[in-house]
Short mmCIF file of C-alpha atoms and ligand atoms in Angstrom, two decimals:
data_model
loop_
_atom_site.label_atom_id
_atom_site.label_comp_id
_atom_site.label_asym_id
_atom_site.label_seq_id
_atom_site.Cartn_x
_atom_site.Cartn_y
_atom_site.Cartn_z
CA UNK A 1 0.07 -23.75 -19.91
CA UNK A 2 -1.46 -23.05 -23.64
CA UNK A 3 -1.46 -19.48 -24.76
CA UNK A 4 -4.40 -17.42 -25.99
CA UNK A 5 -2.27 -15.64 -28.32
CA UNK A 6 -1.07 -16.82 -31.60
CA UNK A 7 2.72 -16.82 -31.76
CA UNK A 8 3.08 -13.77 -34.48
CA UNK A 9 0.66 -11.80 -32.20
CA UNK A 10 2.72 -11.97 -29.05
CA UNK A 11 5.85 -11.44 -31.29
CA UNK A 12 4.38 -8.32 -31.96
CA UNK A 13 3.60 -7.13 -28.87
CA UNK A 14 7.17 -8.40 -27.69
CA UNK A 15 8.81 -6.08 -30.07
CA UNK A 16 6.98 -3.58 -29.05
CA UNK A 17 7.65 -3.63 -25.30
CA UNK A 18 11.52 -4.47 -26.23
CA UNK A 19 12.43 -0.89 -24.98
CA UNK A 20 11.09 -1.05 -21.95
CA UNK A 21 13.02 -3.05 -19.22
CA UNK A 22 11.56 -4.04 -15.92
CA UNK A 23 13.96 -5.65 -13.53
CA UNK A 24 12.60 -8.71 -12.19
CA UNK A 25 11.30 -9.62 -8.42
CA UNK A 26 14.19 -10.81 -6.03
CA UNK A 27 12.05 -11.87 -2.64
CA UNK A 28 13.55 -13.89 0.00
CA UNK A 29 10.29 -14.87 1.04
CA UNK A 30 9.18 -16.06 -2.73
CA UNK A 31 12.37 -17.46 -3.04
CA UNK A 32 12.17 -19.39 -0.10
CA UNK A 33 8.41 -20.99 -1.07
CA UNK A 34 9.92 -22.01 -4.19
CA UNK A 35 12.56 -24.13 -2.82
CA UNK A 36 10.05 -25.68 -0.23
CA UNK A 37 8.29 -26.70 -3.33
CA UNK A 38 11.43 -27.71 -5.08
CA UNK A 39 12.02 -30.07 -1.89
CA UNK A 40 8.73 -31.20 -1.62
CA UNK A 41 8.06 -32.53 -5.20
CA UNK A 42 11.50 -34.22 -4.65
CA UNK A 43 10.56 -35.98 -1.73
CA UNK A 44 7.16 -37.18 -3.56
CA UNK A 45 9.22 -38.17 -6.77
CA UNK A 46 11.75 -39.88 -4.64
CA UNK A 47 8.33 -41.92 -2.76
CA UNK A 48 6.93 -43.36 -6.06
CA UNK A 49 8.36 -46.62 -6.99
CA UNK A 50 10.88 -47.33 -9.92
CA UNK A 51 7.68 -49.82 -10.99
CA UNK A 52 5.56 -47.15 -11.81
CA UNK A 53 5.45 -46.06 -15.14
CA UNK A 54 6.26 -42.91 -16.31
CA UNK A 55 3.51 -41.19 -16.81
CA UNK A 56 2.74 -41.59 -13.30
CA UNK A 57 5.70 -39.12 -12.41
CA UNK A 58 5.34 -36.71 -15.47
CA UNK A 59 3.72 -34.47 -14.04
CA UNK A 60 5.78 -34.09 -11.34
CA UNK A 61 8.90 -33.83 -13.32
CA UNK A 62 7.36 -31.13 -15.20
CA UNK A 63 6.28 -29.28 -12.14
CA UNK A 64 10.12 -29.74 -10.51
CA UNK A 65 11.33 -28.35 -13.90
CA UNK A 66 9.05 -25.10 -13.54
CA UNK A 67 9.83 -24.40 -9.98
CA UNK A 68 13.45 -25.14 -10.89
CA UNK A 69 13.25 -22.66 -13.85
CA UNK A 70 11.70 -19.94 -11.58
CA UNK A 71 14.27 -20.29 -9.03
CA UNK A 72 17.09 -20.01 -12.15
CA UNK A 73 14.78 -16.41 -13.09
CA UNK A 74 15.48 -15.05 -9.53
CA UNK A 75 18.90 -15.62 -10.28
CA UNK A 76 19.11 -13.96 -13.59
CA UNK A 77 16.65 -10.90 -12.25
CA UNK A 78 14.32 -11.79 -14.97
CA UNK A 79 11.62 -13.29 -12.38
CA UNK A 80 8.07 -12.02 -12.08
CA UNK A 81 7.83 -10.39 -15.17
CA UNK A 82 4.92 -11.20 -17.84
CA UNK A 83 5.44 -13.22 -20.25
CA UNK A 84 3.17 -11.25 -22.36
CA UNK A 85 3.53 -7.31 -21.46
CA UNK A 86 7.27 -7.85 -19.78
CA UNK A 87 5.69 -5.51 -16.66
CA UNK A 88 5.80 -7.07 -13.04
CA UNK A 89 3.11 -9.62 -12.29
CA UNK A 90 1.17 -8.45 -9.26
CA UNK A 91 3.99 -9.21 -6.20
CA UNK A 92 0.22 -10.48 -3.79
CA UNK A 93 -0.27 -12.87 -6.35
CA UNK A 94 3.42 -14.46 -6.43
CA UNK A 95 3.03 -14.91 -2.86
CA UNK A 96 -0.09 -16.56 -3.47
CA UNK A 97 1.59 -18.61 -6.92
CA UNK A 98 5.03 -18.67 -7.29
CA UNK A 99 5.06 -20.25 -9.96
CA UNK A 100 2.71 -17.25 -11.59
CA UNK A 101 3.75 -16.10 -15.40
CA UNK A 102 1.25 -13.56 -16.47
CA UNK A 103 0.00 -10.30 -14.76
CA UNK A 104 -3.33 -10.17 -14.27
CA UNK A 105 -4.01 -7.49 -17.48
CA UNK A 106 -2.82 -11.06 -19.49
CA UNK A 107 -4.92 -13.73 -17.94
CA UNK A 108 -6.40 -15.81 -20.71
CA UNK A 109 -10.15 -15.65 -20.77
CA UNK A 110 -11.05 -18.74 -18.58
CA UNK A 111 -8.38 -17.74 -16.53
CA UNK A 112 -10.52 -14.16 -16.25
CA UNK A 113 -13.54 -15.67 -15.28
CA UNK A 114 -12.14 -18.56 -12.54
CA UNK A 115 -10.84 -15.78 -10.72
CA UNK A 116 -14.01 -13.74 -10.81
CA UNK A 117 -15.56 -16.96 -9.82
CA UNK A 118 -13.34 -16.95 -6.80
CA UNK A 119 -13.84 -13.32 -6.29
CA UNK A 120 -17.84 -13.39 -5.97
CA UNK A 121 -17.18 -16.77 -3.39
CA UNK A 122 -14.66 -14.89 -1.23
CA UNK A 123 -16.86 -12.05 -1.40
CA UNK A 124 -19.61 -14.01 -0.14
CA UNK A 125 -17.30 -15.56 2.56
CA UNK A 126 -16.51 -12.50 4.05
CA UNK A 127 -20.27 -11.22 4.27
CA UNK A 128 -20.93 -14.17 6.20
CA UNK A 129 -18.22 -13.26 8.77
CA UNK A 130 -19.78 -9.65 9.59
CA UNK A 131 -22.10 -9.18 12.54
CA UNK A 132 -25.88 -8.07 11.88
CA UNK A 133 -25.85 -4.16 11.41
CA UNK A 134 -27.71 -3.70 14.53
CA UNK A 135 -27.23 -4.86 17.66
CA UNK A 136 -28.05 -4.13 21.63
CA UNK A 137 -26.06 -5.40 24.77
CA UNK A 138 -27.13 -4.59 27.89
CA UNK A 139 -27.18 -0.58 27.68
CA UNK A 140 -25.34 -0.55 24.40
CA UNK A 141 -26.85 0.23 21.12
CA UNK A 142 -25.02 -0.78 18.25
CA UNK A 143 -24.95 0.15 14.28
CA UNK A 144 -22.60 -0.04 11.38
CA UNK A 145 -21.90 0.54 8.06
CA UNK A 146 -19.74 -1.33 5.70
CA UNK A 147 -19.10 -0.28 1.58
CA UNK A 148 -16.39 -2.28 0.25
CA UNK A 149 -14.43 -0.20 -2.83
CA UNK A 150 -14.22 -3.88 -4.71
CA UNK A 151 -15.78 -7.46 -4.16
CA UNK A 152 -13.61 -7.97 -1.50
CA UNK A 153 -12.72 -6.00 1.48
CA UNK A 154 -9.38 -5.22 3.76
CA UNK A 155 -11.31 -3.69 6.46
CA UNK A 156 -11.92 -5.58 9.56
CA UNK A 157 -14.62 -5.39 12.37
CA UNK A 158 -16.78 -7.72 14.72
CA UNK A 159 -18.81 -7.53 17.93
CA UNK A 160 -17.99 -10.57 20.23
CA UNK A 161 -20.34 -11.48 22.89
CA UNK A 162 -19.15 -12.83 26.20
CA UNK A 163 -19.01 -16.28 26.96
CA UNK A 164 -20.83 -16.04 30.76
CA UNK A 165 -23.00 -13.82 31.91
CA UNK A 166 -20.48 -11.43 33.49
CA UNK A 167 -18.53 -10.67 30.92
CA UNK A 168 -18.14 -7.92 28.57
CA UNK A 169 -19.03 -6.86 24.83
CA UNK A 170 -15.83 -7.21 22.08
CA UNK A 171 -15.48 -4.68 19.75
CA UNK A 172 -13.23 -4.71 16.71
CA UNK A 173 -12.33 -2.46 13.87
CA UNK A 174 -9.61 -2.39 11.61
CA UNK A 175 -8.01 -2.40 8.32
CA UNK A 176 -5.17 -4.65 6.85
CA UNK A 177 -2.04 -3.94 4.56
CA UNK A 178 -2.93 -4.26 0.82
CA UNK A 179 -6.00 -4.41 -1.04
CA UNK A 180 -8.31 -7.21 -3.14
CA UNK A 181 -8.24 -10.45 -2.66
CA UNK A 182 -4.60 -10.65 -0.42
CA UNK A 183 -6.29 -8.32 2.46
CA UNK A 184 -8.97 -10.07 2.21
CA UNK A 185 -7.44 -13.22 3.31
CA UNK A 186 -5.70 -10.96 5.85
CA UNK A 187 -8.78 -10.04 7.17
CA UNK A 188 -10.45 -13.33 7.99
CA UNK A 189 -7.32 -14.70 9.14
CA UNK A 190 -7.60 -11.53 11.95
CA UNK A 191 -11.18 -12.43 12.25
CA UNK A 192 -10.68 -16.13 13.42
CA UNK A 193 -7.61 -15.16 15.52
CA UNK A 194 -9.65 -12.75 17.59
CA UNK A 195 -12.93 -14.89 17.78
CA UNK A 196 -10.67 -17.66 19.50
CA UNK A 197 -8.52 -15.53 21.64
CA UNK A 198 -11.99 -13.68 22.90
CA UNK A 199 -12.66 -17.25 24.98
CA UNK A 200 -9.52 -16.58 26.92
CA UNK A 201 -11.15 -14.00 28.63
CA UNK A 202 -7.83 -11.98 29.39
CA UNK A 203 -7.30 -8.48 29.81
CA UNK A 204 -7.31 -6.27 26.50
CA UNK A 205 -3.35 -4.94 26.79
CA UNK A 206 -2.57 -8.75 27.16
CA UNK A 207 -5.42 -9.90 24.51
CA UNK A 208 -3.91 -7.31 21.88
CA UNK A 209 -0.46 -8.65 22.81
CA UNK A 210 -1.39 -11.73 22.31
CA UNK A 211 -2.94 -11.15 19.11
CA UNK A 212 0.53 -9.04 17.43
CA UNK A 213 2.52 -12.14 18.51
CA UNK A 214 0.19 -14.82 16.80
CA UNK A 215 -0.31 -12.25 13.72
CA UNK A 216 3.48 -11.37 13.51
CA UNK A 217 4.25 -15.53 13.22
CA UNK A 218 1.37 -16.07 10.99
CA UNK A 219 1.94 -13.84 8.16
CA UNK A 220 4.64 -12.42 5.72
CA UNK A 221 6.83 -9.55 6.10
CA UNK A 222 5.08 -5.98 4.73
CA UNK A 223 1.49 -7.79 6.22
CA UNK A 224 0.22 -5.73 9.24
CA UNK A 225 -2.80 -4.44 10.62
CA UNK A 226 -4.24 -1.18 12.67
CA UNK A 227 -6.85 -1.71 14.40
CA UNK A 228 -9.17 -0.16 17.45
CA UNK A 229 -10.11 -2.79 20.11
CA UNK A 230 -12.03 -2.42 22.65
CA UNK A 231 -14.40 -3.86 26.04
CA UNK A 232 -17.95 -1.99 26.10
CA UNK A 233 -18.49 -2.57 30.42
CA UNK A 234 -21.20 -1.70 33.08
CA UNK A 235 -22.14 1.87 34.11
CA UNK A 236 -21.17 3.25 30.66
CA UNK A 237 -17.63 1.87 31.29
CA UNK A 238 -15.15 1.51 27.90
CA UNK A 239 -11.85 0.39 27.78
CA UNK A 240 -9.83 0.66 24.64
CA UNK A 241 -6.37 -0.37 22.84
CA UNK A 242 -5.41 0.65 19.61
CA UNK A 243 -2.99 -0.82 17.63
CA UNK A 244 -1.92 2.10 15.44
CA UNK A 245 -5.52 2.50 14.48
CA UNK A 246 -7.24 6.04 13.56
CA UNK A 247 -8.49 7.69 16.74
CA UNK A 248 -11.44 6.39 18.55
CA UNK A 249 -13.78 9.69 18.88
CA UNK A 250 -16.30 10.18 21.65
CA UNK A 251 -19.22 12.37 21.29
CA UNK A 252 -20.99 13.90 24.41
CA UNK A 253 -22.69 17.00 24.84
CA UNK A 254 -18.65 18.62 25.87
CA UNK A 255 -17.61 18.05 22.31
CA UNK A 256 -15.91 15.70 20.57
CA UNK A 257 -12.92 14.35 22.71
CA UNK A 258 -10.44 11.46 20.61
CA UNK A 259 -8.96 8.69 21.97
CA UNK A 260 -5.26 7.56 20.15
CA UNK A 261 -3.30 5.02 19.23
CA UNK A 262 -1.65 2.83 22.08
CA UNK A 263 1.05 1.28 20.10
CA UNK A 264 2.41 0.24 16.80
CA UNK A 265 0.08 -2.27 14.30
CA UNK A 266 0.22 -5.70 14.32
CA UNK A 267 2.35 -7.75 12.74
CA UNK A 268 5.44 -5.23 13.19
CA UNK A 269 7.36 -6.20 15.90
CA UNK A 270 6.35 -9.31 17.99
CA UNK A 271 7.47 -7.53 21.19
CA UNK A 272 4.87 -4.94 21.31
CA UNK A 273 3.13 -4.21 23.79
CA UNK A 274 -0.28 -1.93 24.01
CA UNK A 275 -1.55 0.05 27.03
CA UNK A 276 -5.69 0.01 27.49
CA UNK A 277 -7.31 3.84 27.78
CA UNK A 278 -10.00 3.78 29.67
CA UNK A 279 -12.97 6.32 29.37
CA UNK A 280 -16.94 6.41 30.60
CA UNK A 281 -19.63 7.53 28.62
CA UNK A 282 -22.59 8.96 30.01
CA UNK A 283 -26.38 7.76 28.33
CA UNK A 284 -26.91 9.66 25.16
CA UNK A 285 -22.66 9.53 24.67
CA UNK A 286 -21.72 7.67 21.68
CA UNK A 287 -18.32 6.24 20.80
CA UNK A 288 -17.34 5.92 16.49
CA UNK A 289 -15.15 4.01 14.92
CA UNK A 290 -14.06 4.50 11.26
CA UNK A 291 -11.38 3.19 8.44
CA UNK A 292 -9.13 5.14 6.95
CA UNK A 293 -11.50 4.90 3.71
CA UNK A 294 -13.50 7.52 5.32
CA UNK A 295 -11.22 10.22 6.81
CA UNK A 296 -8.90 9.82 3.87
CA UNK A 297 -12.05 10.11 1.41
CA UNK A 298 -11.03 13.07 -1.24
CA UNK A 299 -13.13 15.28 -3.01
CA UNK A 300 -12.55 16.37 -6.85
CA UNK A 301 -10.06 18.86 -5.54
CA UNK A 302 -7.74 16.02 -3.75
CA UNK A 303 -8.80 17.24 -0.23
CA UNK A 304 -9.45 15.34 2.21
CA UNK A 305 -12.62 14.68 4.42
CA UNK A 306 -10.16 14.74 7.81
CA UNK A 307 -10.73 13.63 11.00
CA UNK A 308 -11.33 17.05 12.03
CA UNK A 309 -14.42 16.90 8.98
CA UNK A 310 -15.55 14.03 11.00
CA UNK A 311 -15.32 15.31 14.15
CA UNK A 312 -17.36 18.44 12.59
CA UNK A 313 -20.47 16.40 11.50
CA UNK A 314 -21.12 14.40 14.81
CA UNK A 315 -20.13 17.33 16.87
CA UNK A 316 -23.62 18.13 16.27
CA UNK A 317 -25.22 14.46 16.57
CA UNK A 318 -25.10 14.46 20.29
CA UNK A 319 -27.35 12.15 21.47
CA UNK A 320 -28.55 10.44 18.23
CA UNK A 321 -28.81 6.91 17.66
CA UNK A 322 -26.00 5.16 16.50
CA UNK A 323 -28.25 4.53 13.27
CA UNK A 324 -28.90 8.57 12.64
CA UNK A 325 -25.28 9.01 13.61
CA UNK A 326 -23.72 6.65 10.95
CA UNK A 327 -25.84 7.74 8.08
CA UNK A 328 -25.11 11.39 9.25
CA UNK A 329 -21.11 10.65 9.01
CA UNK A 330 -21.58 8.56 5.13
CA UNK A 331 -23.78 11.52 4.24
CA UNK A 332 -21.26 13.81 4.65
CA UNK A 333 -18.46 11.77 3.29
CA UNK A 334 -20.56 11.29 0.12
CA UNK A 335 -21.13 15.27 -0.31
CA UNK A 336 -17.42 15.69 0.23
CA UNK A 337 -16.37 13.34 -2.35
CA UNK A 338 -19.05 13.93 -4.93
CA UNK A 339 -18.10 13.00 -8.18
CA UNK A 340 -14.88 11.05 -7.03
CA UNK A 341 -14.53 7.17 -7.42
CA UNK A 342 -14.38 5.28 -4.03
CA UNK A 343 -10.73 4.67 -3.60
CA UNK A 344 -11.04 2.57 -0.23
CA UNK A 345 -13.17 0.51 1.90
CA UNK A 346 -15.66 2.38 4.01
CA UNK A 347 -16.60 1.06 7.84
CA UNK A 348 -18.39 3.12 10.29
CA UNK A 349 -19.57 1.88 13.60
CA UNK A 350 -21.26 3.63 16.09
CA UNK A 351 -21.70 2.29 20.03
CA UNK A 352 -23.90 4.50 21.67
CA UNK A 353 -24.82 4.41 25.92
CA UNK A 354 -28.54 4.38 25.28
CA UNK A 355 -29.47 4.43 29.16
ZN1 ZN B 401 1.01 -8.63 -18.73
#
């Protein structure tokens, strides 16, 4: 790959960083991916006929010598380091590119704007996935909020209609390991897993079961999920499971009551199993959901907004539509943290018992 940087320039900065020493990335899981490579560009090279001429396998040759000289890195603990700044390349992005030489501070400047190409595309991707902001099912009113802290968002929520008439509504909300573009991915990959397993029409436990096992063989280690899920019923009827999730808090004119976690997240342990709480609201009762971007929000004095700071502001939002209530709660969360940069994604969402 051609460098941006003269060779007396990078000398320079070389020399520079010589002090510092980084030890490289050892990951049995990078390691791994390279040598599937390593096979796999054998198996083509070994495919092409002797006939061919040479230029037809060059490339492939050159690729085989790269992985090769990646795998030798991992070896000599010099892998994953810049090639430029000698600091760690971005550990997401190996996973993504093994075969990745330059941290992201170093990308050359096409290089810069291909990814924020890709950025404003997965960006868009992921605002096609979310549910309209406002939404009724049969004596459910609906609203949320959503304010990613980058293009791209780790936070996780949908509303999943039933299938037949009898069924119930699905709702989701959640946040993923990571941040940028690797939750992202995360997060649609949870978003088509629970839009499919919806159809099965099971019971939550079992659903969320279902899901940990599917998300457990489907991802990396150090990937997981929290996340609240839950069945919005008949005769203000709620049933929820959360997967390790922030609580669930309920709003009726005896306070604020919260509803906790029910086991570990997904993608832990592929034997978990979650128990379903089941709780029934009464009309003008709402039930919000939130991200960890919210409770964890800090103001210029590193404190944080709380659950309890939460709890505060819709304490006194009895009975408000899940519109008032939502804006009430980002209100809030904005005069806490005046003056302090958004540090995570931000999802509210509100289901209120409207009659
Ligand atoms: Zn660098």
């Amino acid at each position: 790959m051609p460098e941006s940087d003269g060779a007396a320039t990078q000398t320079a900065r070389i020399s520079q960083t010589e002090a510092k020493i980084v030890p490289g990335i050892v990951d049995p899981y990078i390691r791994e991916q390279l040598e599937k490579r390593r096979d796999e560009i054998k198996l083509l090279l070994s495919s092409i006929p002797t006939s061919e001429p040479a230029a037809t396998t060059a490339p492939f040759v050159e690729l085989l010598e790269e992985v090769n000289s990646a795998v030798q890195r991992m070896d000599a603990g010099t892998y994953g380091i810049c090639d430029v700044c000698h600091d760690t390349v971005e550990k997401e992005r190996l996973i993504a590119d093994p075969l990745m030489r330059l941290c992201l501070d170093h990308l050359t400047s096409d290089e810069q704007r291909a990814l924020e190409r890709d950025l404003e595309l997965a960006s868009q991707v992921q605002r096609g996935l979310l549910p309209q902001s406002d939404s009724e099912f049969r004596d459910w009113r609906i609203h949320y909020q959503y304010k990613p802290a980058g293009m791209v968002s780790g936070d996780y929520f949908d509303l999943i209609s039933p299938a037949n008439e009898s069924g119930d509504l699905i709702f989701l909300l959640g946040d993923v390991s990571g941040k940028g573009v690797a939750a992202s991915l995360l997060m649609t990959h949870l978003h088509a897993m629970f839009r499919s397993l919806a159809s099965a029409d099971v019971e939550l436990g079992k659903l969320l079961d279902m899901a940990n096992r599917l998300f457990c063989q489907s991802t990396t280690a150090g990937q997981y999920a929290t996340l609240v899920c839950g069945r919005a019923g008949r005769s203000g009827k709620i049933e929820i499971a959360s997967a390790g999730h922030s609580p669930a808090l309920v709003v009726s004119p005896e306070g604020v009551k919260q509803i906790g976690s029910t086991g570990l997240p997904l993608g832990l342990f592929s034997t978990s199993r979650y128990t379903v709480c089941r709780v029934r609201l009464e009309p003008g009762d709402s039930l919000l959901l939130f991200t960890d971007g919210i409770s964890e929000a800090n103001n210029a004095a590193g404190s944080e907004y709380g659950i309890e700071g939460l709890a505060a502001t819709i304490g006194e939002c009895h009975g408000w539509p899940p519109k008032q209530l939502v804006a009430a709660c980002l209100g809030a969360v904005q005069r806490h943290s005046a003056g302090v940069r958004q540090a995570d994604d931000q999802t509210l969402m509100a289901i209120q018992r409207f009659a």
